[in-house]
Short mmCIF file of C-alpha atoms and ligand atoms in Angstrom, two decimals:
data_model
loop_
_atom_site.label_atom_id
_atom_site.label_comp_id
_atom_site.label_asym_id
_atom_site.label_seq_id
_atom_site.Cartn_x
_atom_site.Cartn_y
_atom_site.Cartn_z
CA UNK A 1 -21.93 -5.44 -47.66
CA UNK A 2 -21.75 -1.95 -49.22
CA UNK A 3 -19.85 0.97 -47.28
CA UNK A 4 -19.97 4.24 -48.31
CA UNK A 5 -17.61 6.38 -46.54
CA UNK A 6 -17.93 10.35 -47.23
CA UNK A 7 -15.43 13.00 -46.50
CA UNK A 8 -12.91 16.06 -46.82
CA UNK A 9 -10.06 13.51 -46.83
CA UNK A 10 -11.40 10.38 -48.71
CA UNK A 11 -7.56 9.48 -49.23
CA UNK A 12 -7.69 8.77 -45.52
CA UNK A 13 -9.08 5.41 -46.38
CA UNK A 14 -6.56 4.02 -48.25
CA UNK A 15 -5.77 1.68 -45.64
CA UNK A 16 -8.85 0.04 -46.10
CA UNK A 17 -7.37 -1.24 -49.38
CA UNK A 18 -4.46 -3.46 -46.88
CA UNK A 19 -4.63 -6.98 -45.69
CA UNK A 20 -7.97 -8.42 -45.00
CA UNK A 21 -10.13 -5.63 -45.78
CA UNK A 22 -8.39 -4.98 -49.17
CA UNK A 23 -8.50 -9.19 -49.71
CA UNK A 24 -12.25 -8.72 -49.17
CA UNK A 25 -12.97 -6.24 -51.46
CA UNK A 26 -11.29 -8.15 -54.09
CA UNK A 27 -13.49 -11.65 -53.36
CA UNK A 28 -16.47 -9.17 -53.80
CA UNK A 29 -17.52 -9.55 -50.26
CA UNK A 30 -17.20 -5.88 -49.10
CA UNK A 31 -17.85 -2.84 -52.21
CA UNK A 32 -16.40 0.32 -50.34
CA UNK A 33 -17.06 3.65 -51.74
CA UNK A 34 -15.43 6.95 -50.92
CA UNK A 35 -16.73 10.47 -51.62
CA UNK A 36 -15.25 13.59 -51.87
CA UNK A 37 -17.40 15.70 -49.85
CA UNK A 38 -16.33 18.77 -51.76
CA UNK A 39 -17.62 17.56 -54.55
CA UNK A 40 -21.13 18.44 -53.11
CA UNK A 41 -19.78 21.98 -52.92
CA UNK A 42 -20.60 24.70 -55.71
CA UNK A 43 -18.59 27.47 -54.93
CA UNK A 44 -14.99 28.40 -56.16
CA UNK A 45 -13.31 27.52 -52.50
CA UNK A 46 -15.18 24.04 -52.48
CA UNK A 47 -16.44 25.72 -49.05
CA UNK A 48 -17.45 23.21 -46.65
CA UNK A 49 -17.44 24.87 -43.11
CA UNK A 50 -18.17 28.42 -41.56
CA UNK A 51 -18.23 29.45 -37.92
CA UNK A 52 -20.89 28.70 -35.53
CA UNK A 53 -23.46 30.39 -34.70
CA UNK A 54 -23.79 32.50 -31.80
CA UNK A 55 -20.04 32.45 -31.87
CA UNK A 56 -17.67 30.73 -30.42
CA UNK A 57 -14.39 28.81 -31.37
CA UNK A 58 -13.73 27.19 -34.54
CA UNK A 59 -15.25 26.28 -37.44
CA UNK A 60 -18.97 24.06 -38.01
CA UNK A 61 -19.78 21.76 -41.28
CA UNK A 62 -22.70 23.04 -43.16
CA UNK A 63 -25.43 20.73 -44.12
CA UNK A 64 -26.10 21.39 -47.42
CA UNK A 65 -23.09 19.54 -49.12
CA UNK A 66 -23.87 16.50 -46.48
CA UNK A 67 -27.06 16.31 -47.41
CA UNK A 68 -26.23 16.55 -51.46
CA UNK A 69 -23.37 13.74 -51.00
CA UNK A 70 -26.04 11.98 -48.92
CA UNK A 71 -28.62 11.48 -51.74
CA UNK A 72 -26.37 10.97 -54.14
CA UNK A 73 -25.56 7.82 -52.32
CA UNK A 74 -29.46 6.86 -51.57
CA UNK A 75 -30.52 7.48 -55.36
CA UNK A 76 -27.98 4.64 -56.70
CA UNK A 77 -29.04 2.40 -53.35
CA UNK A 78 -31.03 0.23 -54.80
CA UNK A 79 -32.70 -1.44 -51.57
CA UNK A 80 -36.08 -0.47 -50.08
CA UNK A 81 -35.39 -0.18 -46.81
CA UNK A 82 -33.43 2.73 -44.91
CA UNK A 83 -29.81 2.18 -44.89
CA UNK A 84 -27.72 2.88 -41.65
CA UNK A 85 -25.76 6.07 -41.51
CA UNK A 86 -23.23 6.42 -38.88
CA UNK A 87 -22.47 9.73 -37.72
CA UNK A 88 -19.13 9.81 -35.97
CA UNK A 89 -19.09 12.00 -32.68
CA UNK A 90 -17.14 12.25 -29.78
CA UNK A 91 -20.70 13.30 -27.99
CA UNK A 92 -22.32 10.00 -29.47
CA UNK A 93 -23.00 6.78 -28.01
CA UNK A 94 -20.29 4.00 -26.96
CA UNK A 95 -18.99 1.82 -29.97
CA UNK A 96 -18.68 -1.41 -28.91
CA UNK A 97 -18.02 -5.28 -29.71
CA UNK A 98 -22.18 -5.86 -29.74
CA UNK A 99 -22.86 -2.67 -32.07
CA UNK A 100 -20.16 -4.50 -34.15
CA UNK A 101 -21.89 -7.01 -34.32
CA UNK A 102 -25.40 -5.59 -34.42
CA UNK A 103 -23.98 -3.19 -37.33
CA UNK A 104 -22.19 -6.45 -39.24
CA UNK A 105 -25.45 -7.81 -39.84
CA UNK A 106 -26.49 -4.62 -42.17
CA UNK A 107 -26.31 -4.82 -46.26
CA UNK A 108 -25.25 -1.03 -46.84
CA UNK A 109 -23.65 1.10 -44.29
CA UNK A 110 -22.93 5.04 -45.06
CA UNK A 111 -20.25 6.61 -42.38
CA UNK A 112 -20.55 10.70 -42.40
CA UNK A 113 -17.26 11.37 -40.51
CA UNK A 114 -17.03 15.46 -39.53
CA UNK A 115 -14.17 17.47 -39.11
CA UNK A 116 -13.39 21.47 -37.37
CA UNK A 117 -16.25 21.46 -34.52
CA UNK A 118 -18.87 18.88 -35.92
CA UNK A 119 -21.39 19.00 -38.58
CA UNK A 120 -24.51 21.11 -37.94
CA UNK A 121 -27.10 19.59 -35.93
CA UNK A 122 -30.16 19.99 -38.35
CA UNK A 123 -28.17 17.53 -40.85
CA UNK A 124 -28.55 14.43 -38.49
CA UNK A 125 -32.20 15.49 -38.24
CA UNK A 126 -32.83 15.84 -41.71
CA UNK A 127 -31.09 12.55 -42.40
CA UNK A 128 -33.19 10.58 -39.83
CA UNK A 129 -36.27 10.93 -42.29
CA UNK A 130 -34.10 8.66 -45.08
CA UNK A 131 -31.49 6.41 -43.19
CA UNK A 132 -31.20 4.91 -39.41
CA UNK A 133 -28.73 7.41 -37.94
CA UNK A 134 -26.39 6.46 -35.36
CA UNK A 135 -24.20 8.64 -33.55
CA UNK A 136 -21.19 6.45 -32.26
CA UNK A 137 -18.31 7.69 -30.12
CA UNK A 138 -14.86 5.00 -30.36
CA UNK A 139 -14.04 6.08 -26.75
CA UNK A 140 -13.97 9.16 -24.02
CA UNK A 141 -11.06 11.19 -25.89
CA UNK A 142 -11.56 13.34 -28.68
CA UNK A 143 -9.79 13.36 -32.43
CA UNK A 144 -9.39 15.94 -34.81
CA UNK A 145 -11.79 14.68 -37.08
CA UNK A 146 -14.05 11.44 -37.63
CA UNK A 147 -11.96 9.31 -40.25
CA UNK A 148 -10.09 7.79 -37.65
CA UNK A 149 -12.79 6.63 -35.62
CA UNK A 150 -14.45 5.01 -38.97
CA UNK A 151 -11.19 3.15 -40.01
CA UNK A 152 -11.79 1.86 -36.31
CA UNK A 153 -15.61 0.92 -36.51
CA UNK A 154 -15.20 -0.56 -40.56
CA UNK A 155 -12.45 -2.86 -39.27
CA UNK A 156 -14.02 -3.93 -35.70
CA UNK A 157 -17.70 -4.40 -38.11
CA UNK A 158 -16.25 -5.77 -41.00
CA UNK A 159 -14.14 -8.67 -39.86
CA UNK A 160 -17.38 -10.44 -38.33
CA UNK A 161 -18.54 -10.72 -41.60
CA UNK A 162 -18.72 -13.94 -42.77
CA UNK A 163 -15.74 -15.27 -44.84
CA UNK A 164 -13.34 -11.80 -44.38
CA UNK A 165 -11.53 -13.43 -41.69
CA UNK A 166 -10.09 -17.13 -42.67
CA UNK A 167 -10.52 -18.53 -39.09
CA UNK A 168 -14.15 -17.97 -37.34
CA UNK A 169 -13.12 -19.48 -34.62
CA UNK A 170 -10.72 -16.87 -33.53
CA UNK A 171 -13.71 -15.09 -33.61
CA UNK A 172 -14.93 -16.79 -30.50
CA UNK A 173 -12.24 -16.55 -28.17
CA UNK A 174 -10.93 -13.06 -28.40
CA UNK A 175 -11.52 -10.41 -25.72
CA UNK A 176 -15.03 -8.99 -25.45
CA UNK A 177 -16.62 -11.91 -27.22
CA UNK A 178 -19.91 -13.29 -25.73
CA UNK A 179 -18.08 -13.83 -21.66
CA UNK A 180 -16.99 -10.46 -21.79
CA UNK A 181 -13.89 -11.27 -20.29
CA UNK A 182 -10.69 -9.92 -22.01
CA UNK A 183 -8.29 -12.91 -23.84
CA UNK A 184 -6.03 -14.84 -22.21
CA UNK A 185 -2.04 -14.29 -23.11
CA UNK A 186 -0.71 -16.24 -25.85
CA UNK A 187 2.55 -17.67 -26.32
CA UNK A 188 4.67 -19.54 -29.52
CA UNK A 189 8.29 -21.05 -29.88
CA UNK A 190 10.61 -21.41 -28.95
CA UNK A 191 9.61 -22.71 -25.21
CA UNK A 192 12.15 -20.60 -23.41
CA UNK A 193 12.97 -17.28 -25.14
CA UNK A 194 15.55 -15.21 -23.15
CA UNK A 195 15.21 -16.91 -20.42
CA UNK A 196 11.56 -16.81 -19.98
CA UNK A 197 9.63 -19.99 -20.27
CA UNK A 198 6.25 -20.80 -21.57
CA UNK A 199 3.54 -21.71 -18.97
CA UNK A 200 4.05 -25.50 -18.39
CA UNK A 201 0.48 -26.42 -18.82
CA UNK A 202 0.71 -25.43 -22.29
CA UNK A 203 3.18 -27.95 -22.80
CA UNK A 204 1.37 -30.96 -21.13
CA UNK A 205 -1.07 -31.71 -24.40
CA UNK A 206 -4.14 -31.89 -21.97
CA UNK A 207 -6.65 -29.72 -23.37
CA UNK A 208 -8.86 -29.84 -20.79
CA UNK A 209 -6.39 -28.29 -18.41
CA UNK A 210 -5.38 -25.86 -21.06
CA UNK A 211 -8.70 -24.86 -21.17
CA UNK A 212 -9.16 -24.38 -17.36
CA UNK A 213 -5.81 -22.30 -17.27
CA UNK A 214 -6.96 -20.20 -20.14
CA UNK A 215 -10.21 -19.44 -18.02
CA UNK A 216 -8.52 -18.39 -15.01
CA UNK A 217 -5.94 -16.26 -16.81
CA UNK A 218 -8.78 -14.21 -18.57
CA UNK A 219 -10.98 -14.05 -15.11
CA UNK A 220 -7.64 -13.02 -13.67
CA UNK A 221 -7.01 -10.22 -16.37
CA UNK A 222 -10.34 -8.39 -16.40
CA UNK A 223 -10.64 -8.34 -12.78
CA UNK A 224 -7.73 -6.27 -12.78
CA UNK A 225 -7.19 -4.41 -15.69
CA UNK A 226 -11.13 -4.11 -16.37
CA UNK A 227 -13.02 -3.74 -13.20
CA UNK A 228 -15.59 -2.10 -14.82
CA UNK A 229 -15.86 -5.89 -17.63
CA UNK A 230 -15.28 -7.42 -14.59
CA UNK A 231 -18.72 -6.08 -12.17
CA UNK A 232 -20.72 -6.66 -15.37
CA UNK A 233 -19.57 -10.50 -16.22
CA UNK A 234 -20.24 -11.38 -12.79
CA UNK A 235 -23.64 -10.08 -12.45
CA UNK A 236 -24.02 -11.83 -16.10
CA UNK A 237 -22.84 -14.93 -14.58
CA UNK A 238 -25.03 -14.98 -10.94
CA UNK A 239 -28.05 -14.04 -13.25
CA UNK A 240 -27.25 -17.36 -15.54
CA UNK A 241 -26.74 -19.82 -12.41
CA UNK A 242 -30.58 -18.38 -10.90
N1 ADE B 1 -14.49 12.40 -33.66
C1 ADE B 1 -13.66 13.02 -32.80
N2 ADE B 1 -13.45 12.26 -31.71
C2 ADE B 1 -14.18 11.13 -31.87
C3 ADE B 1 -14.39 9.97 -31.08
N3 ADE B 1 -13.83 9.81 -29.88
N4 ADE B 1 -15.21 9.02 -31.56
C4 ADE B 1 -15.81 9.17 -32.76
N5 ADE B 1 -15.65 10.24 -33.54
C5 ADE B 1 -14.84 11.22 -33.11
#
């Protein structure tokens, strides 16, 4: 997969270079590229932003650098089709495990992360003629700029690719897999710690009742820290048994 991450702080994404995102880069599974969205700028300030109009607070993006990074990165795209951008936005729709997923499954992804009060509008319309746009919101709360939320979304997308993470079958297990039920706790040595033991169950080597236990703790757990998980998995699960 390609990634192509554009913005006033490429530096930001240094911490994409760590651990298993960084390990695969190096195996030549993952090529991420970061652009300096000044670059795009030809003025002496490197201006990228000036205030809204029809007034109001802050400061908006202008297109016209967006849309010159933009092409620079679709003229050395080699591939036919029309890659994804994603459009960071704190008015855009709900990231979740499934658009992970959905977006894991793409060959080049290009991440346009804004800062001040957003990028204008008639960029994402312009850019819808020569990539997929999505606008994707990490959750209801709102950051000071996008990079954030696309160190978020790269990691959540990326490890699904096939061979970044070692074990696929942790894949499987972890909260808001296909169940959507959150993950059971998880314990390790020693078997009493402070005075706190381990579940005994997880001491008995029966897997089957391991597994069972492990079921009713995550049931348990979304019905009462995630109502909302909770509602859908059962209507998931009546629909199933019809
Ligand atoms: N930019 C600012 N807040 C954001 C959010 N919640 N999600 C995505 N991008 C953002």
């Amino acid at each position: 997969m390609r990634l192509d991450l554009i913005s006033i702080f490429p530096e930001y994404f240094e911490a994409l270079n760590l651990s298993l995102i960084g390990r695969a880069q190096q195996d030549g599974l993952l090529e991420i590229r970061r652009t300096n969205l000044r670059d795009y700028t030809h003025d002496r300030h490197r201006t990228v932003d000036s205030p809204p109009a029809g007034g109001g607070a802050g400061m908006v993006m202008k297109p016209e650098p967006w849309a010159q990074a933009l092409e620079s990165v679709l003229s050395d795209d080699g591939a036919a089709a029309r890659p994804i951008l994603v459009v960071p936005t704190p008015s855009g729709e709900l990231f979740t495990q499934q658009r992970a997923a959905e977006l894991a499954a793409a060959e080049h992804l290009v991440f346009a992360p804004g800062r001040f009060e957003g990028i204008d509008e008639r960029l994402t319309d312009w850019a819808q003629e020569h990539f997929q746009v999505h606008r994707l919101s990490i959750g209801d709360y709102v950051l000071n700029g996008g990079e954030a939320a696309v160190i978020v979304m790269v990691e959540a997308i990326t490890r699904l690719i096939p061979g970044v993470i070692g074990n696929a079958e942790s894949l499987t297990e972890e909260s808001h897999s296909a169940d959507g039920l959150l993950e059971y706790p998880v314990y390790t040595k020693p078997a009493e710690w402070r005075g706190r033991r381990i579940p005994e169950v997880l001491l008995s080597g029966n897997h089957a009742k391991i597994e069972a236990w492990r079921r009713e703790q995550s049931q348990q757990r979304t019905r009462r820290r995630r109502p909302d998980l909770w509602a859908k998995h059962v209507v998931a699960r009546e629909r199933a048994a019809e």
